[in-house]
mmCIF file of C-alpha atoms in Angstrom:
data_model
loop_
_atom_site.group_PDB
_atom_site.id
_atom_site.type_symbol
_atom_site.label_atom_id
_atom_site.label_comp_id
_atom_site.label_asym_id
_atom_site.label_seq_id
_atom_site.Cartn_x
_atom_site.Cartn_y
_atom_site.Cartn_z
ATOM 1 C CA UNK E 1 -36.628 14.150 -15.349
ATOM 2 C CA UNK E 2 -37.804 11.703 -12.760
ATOM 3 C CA UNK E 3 -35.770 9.154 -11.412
ATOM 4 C CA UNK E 4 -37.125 5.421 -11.522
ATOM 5 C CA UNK E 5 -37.504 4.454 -8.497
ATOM 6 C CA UNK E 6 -34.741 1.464 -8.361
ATOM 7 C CA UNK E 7 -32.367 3.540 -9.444
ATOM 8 C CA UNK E 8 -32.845 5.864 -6.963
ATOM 9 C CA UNK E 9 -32.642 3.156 -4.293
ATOM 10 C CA UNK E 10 -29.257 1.746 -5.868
ATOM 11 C CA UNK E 11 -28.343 5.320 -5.704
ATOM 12 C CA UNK E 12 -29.275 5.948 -1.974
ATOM 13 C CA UNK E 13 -27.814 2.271 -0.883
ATOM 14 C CA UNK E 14 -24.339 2.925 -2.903
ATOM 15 C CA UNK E 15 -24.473 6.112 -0.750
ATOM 16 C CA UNK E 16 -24.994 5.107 2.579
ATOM 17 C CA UNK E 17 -22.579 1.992 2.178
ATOM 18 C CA UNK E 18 -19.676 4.400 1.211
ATOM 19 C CA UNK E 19 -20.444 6.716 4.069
ATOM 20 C CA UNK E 20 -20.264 4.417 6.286
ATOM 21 C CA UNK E 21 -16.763 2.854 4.729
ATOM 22 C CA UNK E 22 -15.964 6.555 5.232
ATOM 23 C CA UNK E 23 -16.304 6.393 9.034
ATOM 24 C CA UNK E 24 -15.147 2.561 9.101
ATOM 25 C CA UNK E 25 -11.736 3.029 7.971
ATOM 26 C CA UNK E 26 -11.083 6.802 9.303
ATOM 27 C CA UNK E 27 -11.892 5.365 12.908
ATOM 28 C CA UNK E 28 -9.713 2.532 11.944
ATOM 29 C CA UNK E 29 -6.768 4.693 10.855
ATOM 30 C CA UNK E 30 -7.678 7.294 14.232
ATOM 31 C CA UNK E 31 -7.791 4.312 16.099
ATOM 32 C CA UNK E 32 -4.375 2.731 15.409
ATOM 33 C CA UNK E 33 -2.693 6.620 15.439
ATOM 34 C CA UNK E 34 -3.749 6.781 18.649
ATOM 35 C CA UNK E 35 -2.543 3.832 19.910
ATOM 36 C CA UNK E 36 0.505 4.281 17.660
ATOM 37 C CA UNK E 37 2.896 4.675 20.807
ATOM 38 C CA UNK E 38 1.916 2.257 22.933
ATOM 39 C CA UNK E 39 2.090 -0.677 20.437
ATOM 40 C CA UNK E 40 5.530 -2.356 19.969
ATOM 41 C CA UNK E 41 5.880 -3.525 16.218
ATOM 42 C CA UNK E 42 5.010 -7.093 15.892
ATOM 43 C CA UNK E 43 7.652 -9.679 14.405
ATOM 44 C CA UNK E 44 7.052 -11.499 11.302
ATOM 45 C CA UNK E 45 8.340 -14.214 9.824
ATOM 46 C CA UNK E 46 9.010 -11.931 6.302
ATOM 47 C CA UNK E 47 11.036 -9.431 8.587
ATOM 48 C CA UNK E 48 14.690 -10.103 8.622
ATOM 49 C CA UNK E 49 16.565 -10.088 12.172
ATOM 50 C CA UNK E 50 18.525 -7.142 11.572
ATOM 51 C CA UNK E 51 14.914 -5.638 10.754
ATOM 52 C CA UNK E 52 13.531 -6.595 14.173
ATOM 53 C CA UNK E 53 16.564 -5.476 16.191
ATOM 54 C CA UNK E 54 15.640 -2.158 14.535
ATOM 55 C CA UNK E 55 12.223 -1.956 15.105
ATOM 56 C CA UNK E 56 12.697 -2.770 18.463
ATOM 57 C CA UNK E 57 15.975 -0.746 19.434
ATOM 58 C CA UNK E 58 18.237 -3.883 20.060
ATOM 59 C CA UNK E 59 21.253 -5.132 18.405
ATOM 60 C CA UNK E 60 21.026 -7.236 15.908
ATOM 61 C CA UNK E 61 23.997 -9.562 17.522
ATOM 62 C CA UNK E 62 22.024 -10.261 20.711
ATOM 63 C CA UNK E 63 19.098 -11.558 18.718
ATOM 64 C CA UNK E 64 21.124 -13.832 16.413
ATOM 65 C CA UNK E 65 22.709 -15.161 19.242
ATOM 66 C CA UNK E 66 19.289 -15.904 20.979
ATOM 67 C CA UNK E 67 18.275 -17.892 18.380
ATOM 68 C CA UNK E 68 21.912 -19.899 17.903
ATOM 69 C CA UNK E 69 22.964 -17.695 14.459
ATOM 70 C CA UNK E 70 26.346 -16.316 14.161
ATOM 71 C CA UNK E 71 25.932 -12.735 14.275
ATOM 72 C CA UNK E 72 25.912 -11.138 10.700
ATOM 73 C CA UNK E 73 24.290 -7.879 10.438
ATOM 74 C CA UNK E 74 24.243 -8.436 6.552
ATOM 75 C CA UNK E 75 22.352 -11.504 6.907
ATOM 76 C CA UNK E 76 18.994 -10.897 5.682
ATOM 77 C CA UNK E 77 17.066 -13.622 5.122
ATOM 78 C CA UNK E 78 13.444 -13.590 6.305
ATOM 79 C CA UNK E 79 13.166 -15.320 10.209
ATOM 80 C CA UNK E 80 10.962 -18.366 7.993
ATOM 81 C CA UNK E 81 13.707 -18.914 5.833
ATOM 82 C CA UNK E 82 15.788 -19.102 9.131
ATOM 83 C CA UNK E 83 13.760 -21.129 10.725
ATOM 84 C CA UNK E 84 13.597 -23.932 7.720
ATOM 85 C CA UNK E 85 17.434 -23.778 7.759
ATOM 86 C CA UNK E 86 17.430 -24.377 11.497
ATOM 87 C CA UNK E 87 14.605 -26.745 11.226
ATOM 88 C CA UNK E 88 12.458 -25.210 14.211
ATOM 89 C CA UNK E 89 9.128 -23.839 13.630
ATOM 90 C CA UNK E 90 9.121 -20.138 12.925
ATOM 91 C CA UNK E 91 6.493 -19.279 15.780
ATOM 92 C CA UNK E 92 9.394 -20.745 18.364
ATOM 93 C CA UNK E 93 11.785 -18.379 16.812
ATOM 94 C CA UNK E 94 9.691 -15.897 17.080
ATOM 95 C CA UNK E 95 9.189 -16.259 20.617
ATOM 96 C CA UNK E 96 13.030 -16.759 21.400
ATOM 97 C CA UNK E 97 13.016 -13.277 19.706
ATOM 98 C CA UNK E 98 10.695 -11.752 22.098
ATOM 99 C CA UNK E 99 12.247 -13.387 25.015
ATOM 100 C CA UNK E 100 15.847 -12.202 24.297
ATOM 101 C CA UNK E 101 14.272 -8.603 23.457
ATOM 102 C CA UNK E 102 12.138 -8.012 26.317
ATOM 103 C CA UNK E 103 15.615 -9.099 28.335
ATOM 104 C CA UNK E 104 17.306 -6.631 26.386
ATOM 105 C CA UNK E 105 14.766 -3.501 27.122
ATOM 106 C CA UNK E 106 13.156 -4.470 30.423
ATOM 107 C CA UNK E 107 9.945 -2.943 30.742
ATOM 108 C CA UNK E 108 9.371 0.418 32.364
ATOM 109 C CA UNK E 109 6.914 2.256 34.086
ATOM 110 C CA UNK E 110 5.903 3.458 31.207
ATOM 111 C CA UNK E 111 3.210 5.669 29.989
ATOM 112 C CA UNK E 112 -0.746 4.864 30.596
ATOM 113 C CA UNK E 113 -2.093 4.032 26.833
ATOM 114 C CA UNK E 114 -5.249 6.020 25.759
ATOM 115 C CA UNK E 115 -7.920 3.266 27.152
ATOM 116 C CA UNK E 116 -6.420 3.522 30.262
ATOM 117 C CA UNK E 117 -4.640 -0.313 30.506
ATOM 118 C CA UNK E 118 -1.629 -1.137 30.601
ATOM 119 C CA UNK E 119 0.346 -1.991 27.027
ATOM 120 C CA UNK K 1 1.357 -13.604 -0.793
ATOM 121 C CA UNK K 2 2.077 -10.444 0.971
ATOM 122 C CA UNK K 3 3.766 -11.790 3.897
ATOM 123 C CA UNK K 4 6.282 -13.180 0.797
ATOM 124 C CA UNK K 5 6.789 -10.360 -1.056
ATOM 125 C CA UNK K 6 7.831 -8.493 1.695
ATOM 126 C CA UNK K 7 10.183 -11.106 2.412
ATOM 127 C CA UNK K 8 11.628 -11.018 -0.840
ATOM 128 C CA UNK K 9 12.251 -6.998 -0.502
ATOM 129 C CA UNK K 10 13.530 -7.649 2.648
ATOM 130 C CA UNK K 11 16.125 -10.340 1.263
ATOM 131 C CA UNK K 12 16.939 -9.066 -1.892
ATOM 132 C CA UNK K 13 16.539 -4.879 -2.001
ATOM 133 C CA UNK K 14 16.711 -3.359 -5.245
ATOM 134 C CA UNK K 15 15.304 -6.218 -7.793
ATOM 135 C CA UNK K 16 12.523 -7.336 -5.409
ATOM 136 C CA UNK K 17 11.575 -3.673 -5.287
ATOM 137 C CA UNK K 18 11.263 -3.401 -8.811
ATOM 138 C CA UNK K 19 9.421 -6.276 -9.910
ATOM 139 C CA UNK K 20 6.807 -5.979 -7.066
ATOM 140 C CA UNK K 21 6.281 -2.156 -7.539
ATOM 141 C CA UNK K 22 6.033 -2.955 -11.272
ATOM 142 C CA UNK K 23 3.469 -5.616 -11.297
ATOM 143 C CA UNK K 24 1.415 -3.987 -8.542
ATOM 144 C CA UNK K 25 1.020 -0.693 -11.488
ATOM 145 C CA UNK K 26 0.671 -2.943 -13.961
ATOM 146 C CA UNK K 27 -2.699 -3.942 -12.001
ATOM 147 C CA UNK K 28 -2.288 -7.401 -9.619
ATOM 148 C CA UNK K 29 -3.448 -6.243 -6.017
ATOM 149 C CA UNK K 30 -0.697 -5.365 -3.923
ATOM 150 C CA UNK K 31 0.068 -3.019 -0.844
ATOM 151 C CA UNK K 32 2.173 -1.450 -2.624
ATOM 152 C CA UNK K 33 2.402 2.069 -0.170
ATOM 153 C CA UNK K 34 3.358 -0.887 2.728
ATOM 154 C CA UNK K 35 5.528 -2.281 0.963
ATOM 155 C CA UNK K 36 7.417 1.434 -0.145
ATOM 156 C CA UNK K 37 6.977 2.432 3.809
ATOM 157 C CA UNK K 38 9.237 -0.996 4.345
ATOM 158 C CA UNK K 39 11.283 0.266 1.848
ATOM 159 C CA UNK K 40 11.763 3.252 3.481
ATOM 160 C CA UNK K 41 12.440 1.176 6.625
ATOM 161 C CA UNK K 42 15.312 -0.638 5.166
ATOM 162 C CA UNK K 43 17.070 2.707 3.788
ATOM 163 C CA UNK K 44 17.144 3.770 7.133
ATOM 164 C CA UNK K 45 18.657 0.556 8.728
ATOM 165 C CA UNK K 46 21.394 1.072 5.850
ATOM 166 C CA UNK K 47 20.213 -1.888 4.080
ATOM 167 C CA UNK K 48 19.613 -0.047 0.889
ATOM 168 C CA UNK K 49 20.129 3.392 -0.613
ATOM 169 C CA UNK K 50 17.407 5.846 -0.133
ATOM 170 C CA UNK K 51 17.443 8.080 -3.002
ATOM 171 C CA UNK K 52 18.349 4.574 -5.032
ATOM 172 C CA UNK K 53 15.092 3.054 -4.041
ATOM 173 C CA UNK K 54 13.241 5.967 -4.835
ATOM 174 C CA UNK K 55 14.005 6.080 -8.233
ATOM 175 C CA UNK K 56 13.782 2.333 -8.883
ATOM 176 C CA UNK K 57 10.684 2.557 -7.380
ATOM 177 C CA UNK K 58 9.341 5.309 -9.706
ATOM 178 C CA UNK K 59 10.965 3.683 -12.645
ATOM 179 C CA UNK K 60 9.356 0.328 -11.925
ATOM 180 C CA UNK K 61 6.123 2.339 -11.306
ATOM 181 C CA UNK K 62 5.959 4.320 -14.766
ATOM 182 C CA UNK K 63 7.107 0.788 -16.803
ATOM 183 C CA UNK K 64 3.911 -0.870 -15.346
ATOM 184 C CA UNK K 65 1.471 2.374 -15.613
ATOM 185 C CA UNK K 66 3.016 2.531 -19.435
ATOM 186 C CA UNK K 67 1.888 -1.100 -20.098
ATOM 187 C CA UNK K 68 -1.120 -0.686 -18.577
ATOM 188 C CA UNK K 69 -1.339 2.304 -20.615
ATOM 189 C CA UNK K 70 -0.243 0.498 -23.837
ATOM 190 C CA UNK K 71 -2.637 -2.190 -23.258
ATOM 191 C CA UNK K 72 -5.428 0.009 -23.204
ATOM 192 C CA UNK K 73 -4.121 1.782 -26.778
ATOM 193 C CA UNK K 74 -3.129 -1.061 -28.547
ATOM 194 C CA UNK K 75 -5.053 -3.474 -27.501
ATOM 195 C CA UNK K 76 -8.392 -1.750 -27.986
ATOM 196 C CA UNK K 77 -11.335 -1.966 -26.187
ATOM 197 C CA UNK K 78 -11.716 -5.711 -27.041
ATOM 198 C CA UNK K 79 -8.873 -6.769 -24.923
ATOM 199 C CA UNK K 80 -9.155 -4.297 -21.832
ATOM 200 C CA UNK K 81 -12.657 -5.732 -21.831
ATOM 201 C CA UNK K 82 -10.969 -9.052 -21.960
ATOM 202 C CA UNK K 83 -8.481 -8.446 -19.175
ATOM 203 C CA UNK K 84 -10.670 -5.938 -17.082
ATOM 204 C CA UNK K 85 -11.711 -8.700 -14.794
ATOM 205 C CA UNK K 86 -8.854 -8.603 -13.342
ATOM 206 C CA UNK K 87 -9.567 -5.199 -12.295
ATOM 207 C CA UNK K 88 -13.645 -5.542 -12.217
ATOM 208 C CA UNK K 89 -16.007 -5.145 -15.090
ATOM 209 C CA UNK K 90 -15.639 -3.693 -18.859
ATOM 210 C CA UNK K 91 -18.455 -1.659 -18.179
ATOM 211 C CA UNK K 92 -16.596 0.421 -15.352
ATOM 212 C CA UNK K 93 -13.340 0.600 -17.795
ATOM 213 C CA UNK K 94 -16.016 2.448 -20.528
ATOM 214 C CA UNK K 95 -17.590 5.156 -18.187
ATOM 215 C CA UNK K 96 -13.838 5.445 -16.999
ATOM 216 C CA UNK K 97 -13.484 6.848 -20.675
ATOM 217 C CA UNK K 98 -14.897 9.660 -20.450
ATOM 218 C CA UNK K 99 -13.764 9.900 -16.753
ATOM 219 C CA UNK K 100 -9.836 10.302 -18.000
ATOM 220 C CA UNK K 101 -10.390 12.603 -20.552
ATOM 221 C CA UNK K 102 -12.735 15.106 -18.099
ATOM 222 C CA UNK K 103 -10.309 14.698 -15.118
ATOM 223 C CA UNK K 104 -6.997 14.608 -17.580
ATOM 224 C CA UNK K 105 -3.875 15.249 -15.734
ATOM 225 C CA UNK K 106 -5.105 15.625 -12.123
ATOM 226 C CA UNK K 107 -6.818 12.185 -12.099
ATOM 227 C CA UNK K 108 -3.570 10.676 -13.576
ATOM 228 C CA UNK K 109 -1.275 12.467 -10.703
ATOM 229 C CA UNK K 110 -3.823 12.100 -7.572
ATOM 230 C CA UNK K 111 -4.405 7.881 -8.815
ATOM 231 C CA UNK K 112 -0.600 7.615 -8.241
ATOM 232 C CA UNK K 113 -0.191 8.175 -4.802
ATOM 233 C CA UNK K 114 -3.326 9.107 -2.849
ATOM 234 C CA UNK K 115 -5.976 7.247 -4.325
ATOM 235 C CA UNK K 116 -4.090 4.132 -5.419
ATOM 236 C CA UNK K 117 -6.506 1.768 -5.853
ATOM 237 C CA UNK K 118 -8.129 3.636 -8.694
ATOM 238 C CA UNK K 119 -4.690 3.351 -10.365
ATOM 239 C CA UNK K 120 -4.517 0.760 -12.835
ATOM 240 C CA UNK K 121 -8.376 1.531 -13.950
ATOM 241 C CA UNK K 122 -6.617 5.253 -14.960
ATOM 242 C CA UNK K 123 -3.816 3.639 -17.258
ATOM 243 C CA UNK K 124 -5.798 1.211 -19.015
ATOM 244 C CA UNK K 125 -9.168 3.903 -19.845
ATOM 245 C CA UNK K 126 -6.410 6.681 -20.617
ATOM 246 C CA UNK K 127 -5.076 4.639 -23.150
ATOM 247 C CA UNK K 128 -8.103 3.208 -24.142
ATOM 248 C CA UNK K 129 -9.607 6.974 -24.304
ATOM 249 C CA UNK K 130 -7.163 7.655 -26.547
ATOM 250 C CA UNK K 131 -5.667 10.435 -24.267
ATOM 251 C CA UNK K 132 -2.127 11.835 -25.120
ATOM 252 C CA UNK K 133 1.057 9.630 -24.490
ATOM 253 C CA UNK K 134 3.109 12.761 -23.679
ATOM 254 C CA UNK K 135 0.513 14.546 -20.996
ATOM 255 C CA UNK K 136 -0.215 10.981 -19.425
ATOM 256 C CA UNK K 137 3.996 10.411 -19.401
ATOM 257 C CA UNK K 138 4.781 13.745 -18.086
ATOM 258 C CA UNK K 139 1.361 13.277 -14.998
ATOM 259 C CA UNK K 140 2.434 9.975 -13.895
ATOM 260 C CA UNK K 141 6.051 10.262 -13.849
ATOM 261 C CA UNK K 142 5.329 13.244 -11.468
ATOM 262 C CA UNK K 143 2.462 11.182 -9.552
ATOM 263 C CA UNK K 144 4.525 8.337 -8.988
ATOM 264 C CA UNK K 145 7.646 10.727 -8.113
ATOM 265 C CA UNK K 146 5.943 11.734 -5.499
ATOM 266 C CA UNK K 147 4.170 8.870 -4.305
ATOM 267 C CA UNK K 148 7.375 7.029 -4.053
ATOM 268 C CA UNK K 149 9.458 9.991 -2.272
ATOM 269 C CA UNK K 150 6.426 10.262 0.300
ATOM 270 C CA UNK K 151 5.567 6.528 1.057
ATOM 271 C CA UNK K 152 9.657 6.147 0.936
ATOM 272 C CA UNK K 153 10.580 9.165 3.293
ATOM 273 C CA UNK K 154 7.401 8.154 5.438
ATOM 274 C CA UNK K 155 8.503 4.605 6.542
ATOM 275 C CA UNK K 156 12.661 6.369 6.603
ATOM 276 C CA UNK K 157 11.029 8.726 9.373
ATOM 277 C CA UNK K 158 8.740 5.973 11.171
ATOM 278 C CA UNK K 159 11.629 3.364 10.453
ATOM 279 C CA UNK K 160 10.673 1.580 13.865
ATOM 280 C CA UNK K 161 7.070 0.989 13.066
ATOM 281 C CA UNK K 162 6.426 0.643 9.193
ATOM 282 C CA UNK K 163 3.371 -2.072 9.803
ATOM 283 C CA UNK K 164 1.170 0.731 12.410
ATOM 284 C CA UNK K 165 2.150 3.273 9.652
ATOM 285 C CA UNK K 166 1.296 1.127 6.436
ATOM 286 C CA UNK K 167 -1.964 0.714 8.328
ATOM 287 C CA UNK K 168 -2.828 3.989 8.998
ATOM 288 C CA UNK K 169 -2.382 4.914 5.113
ATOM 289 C CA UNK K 170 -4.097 1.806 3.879
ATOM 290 C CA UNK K 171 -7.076 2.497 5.865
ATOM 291 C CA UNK K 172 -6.830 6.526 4.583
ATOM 292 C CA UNK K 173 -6.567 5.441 0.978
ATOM 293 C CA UNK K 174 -9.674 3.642 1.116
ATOM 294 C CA UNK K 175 -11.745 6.588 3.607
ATOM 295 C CA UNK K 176 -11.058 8.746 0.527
ATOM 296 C CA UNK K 177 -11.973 6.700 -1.471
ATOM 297 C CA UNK K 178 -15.015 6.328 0.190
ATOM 298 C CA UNK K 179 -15.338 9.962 0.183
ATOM 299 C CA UNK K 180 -14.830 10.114 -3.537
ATOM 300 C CA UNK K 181 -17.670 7.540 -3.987
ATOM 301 C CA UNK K 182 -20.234 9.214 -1.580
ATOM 302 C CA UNK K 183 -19.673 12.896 -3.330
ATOM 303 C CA UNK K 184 -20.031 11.436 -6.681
ATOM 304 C CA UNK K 185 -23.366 9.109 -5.248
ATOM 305 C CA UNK K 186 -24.481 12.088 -3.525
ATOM 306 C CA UNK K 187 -24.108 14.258 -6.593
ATOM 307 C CA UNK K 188 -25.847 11.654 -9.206
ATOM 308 C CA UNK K 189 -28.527 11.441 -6.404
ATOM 309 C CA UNK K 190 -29.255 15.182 -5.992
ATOM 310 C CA UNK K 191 -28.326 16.948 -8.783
ATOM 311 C CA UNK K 192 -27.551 14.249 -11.587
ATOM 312 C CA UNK K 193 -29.836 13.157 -14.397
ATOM 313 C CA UNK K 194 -30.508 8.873 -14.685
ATOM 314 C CA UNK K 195 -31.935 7.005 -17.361
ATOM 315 C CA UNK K 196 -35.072 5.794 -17.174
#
């Protein structure tokens, strides 16, 4: 039976689009497996502290008391809910966080990343 | 909304996990394999139980595939028509008909865990298609079994980097997806038989 001719186009367009979604998101998912080592998990404002100390290989105490919190490791509330109850804006938090971790783990010489800069 | 939903796992464990899990089978968009690998996260930081949050997880999983499933049944083509935008368009849920009965099991298991998106779509045309209660029970409490263990265990193992790993599967999900779409295109193109 032959195919009218718009149908065969919708055919043929559907086709193409998904083949290319194909190769859009498997380079995407390559792409950030490769890199997978080199990037450092960034913080959130729905990630508890206790989350980020583990993500980052740093005790949870140090980073409550960079941020003026008594230390609780069962304390889990989300660094925006944090940040309302200190009334400071979460991105400043967040950055108080990076400060006291990269004091924490100083940087090393590290590993080149795959595109050849430096993480 | 996903930044607070993870919160709310993150904060609260066990009930979060449940509802969220739940209403993502039931149908409303939600990472749900991220939001599993930060489950698996928080098991290993001690936060929760691991074998706990696999079986809420599973549990909360099979209630929302079985309303899905019981809206399709009960309600009758009428009202999956009426809530398929949620999803997309009645028409899709109808050819999806035939779909569940022809892939049966296997297209209930594989829509649990590895080609999630198509989930929901599978519980509401299986029960639509009038496909049996015990064979779709017994598939999805194995798919989602599975899915939960793997997504789980996944983000327990990469506990240090559950966002690059949540990534990496939601961009996978949707490549085979993708595939799926182009073999089936690519089949109806080359082999299949359109109306006029």
């Amino acid at each position: 039976m032959a195919q009218p001719r718009h149908w065969t186009l919708v055919l043929v367009l559907g086709f193409c689009l998904a083949i290319a979604a194909t190769f859009f998101f498997g380079y995407r998912a390559g792409r950030t497996a490769r890199h997978y080592r080199w990037q450092d998990e960034s913080i959130q404002p729905w990630m508890s502290v206790p989350f980020v100390a583990h993500t980052h290989h740093t005790r949870s105490e140090l980073l409550f008391q960079a941020i003026r919190v008594p230390p609780n490791p069962r304390d889990h509330r989300p660094i925006r809910e944090i940040a309302r109850a200190e009334k400071l804006p979460v991105a400043e938090l967040i950055r108080e966080l990076h400060k006291a971790i990269e004091n924490a783990n100083p940087p090393g010489p590290g590993i080149v990343p795959p595109s050849g800069k430096a993480p | 909304m996903l930044d607070q939903l993870l919160a709310a796992l993150t904060q609260y464990g066990y009930p979060a996990l449940f509802v969220v899990v739940a209403i993502a089978a039931i149908g409303v968009p939600v990472p749900v394999t991220l939001l599993l690998i930060v489950t698996g996260s928080l098991a290993a930081q001690g936060a929760i139980g691991l074998w706990l949050a696999i079986a809420i997880a599973t549990v909360a999983s099979v209630s929302g595939d079985q309303i899905g499933f019981a809206v399709g049944r009960w309600g009758g083509k009428k009202l999956v028509a009426k809530f398929s935008w949620l999803l997309g368009d009645a028409e899709h849920i109808k050819k999806l008909d035939a779909k569940a009965r022809s892939w049966g099991g296997a297209g209930v298991f594989f829509s649990r865990w590895l080609v999630t998106p198509l989930g929901p779509w599978i519980n509401l045309a299986s029960g639509a298609a009038d496909y049996s209660w015990l064979r779709f029970t017994l598939w999805d409490v194995l798919g989602e079994l599975f899915g939960a263990a793997l997504f789980i265990w996944l983000g327990h193992v990469f506990s240090d980097r559950v966002q690059q790993v949540g990534a990496i599967f939601g961009d996978l999900t949707w490549a085979i997806l993708a595939v799926l779409v182009a073999a089936f295109l690519g089949w109806k193109l080359f082999f299949g038989r359109h109306p006029q």
